PDB file of C-alpha atoms in Angstrom:
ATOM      1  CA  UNK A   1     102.736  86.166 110.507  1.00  0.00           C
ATOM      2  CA  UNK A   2     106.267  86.835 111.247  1.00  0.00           C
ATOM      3  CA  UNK A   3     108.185  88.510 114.672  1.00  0.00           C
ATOM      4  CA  UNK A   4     110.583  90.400 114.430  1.00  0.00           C
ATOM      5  CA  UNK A   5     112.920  92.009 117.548  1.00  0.00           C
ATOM      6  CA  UNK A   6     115.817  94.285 117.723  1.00  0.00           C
ATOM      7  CA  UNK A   7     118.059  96.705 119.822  1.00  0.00           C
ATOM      8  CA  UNK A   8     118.945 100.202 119.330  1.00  0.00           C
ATOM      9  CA  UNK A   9     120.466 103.044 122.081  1.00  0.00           C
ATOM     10  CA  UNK A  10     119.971 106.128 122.706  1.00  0.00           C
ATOM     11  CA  UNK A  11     122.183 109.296 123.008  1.00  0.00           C
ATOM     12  CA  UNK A  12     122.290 110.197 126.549  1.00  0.00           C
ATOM     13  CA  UNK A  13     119.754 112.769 127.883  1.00  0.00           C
ATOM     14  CA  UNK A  14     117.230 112.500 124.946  1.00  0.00           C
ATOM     15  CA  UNK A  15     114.878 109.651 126.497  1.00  0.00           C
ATOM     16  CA  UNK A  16     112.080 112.208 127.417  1.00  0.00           C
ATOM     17  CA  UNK A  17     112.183 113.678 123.653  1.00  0.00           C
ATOM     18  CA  UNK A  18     112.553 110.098 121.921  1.00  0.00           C
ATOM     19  CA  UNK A  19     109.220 109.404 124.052  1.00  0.00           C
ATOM     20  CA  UNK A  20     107.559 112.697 123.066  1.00  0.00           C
ATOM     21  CA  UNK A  21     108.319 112.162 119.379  1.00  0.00           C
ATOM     22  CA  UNK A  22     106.452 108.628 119.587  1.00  0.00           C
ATOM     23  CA  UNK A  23     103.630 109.664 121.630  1.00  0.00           C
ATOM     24  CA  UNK A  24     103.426 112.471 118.605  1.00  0.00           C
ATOM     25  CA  UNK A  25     103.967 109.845 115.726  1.00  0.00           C
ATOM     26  CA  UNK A  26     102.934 110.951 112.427  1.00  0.00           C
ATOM     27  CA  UNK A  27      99.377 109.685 111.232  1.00  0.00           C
ATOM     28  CA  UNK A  28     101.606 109.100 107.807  1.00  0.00           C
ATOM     29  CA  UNK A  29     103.684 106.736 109.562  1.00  0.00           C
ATOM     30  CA  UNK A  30     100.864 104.785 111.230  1.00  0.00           C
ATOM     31  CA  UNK A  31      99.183 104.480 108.096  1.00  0.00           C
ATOM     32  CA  UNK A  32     102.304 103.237 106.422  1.00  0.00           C
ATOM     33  CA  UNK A  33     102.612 100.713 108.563  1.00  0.00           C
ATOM     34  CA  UNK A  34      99.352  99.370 108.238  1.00  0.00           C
ATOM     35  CA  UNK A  35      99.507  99.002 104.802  1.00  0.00           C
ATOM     36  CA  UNK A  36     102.658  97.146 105.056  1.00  0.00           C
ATOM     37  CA  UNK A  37     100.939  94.526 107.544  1.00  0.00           C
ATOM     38  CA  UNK A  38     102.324  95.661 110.813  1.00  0.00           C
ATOM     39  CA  UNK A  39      99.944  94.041 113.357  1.00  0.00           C
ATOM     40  CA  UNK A  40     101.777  95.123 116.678  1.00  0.00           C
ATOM     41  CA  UNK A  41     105.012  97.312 117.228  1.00  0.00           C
ATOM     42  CA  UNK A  42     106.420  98.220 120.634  1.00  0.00           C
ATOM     43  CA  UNK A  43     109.225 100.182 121.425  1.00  0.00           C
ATOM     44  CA  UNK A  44     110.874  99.345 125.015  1.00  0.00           C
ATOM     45  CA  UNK A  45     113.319 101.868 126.718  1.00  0.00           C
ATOM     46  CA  UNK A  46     115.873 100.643 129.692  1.00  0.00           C
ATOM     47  CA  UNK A  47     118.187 102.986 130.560  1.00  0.00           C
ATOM     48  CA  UNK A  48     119.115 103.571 126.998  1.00  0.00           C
ATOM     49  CA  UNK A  49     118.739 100.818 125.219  1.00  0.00           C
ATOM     50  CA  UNK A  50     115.634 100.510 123.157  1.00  0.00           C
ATOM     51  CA  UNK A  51     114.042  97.138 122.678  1.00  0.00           C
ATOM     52  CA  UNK A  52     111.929  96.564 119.363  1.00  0.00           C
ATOM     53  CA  UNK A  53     109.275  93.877 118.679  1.00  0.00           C
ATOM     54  CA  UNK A  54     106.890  94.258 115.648  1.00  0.00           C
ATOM     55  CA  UNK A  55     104.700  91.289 114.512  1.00  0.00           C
ATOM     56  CA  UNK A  56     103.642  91.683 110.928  1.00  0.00           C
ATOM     57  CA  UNK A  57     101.805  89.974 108.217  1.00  0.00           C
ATOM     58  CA  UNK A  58     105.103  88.848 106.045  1.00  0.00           C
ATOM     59  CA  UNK A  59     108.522  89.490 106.340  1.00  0.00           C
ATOM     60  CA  UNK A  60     110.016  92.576 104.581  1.00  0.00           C
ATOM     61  CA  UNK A  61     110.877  92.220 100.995  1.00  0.00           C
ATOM     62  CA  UNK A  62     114.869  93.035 101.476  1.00  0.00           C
ATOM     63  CA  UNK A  63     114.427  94.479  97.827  1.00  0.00           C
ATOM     64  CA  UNK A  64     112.205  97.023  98.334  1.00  0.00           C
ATOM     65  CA  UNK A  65     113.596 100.052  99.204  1.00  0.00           C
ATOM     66  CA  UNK A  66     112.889 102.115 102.190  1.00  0.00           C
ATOM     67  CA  UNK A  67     110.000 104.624 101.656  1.00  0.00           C
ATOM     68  CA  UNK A  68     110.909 108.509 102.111  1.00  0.00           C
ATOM     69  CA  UNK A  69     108.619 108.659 104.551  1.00  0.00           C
ATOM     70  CA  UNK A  70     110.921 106.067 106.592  1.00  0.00           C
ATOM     71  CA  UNK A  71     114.199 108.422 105.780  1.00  0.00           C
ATOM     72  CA  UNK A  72     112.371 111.752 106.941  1.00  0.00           C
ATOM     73  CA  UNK A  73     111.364 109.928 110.209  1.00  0.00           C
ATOM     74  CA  UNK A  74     114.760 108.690 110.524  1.00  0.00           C
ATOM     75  CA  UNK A  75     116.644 112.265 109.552  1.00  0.00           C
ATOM     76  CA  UNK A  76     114.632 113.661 112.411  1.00  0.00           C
ATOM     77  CA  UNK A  77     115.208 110.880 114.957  1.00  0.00           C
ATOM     78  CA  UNK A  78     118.839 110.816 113.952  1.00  0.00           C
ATOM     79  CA  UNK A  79     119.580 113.717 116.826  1.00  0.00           C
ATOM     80  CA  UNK A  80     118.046 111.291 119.329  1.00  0.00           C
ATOM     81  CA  UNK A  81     119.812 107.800 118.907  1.00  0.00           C
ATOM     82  CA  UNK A  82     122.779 105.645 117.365  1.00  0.00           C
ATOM     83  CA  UNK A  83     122.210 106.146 113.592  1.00  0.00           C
ATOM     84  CA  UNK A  84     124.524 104.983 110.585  1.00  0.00           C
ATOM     85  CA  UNK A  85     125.497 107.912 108.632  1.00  0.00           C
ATOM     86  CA  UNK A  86     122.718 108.185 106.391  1.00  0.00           C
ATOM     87  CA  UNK A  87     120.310 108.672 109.381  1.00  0.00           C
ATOM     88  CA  UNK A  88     119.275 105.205 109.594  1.00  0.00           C
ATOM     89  CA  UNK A  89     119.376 103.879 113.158  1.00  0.00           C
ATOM     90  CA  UNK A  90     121.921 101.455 114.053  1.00  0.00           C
ATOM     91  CA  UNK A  91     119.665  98.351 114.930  1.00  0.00           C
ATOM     92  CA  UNK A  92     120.527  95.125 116.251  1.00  0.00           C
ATOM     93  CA  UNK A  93     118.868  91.867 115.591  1.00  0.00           C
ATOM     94  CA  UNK A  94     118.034  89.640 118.930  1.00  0.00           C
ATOM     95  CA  UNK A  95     117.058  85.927 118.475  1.00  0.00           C
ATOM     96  CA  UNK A  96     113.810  84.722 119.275  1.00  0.00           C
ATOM     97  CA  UNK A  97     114.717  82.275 122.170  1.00  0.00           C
ATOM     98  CA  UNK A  98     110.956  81.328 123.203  1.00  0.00           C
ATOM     99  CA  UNK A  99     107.473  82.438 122.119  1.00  0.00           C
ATOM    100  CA  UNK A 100     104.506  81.257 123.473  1.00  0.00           C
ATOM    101  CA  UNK A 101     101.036  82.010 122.468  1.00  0.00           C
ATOM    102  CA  UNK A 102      97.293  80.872 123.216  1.00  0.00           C
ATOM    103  CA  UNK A 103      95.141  82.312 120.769  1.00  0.00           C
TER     104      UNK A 103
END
């Protein structure tokens, strides 16, 4: 199993939408991510800076490329948050500094 974190912002005034759009997720989306071994994935909001941690089975394959579903979501985020130009959103890794588990 592999954790992984990262950053992203939002653009002012859209935290109440940015919520609404998660608490609506697509079932498509859900599904996609259990079939690409997402155990957990949490989305933290302070201020507006969002705070990413997902825990899945294996890391990404960096060459596989990223599903349509994935650019749709994105596309219709993009109005929300920081994104790169092709809708993406503009994410920052953070370093695990400590983990601690007792399972």
């Amino acid at each position: 199993m592999v954790r992984i974190a990262w950053m992203m912002k939002l653009k002012p005034g859209n935290e109440a939408i940015y919520k609404l759009k998660h608490d609506e997720i697509w079932p498509e989306m859900l599904a996609a991510m259990k079939r690409d071994g997402v155990r957990t994935f949490s989305i933290y909001r302070n201020g507006l800076d969002l705070f990413a941690y997902m825990e899945r089975d294996s890391a990404p394959d960096p060459g596989t490329p990223i599903s349509d579903l994935t650019w749709r979501w994105w596309e219709m985020m993009a109005p929300y948050m920081e994104t790169n130009p092709d809708f993406s959103p503009v994410q920052r890794p953070v370093e695990e500094m400590f983990n601690f588990e007792n399972r």
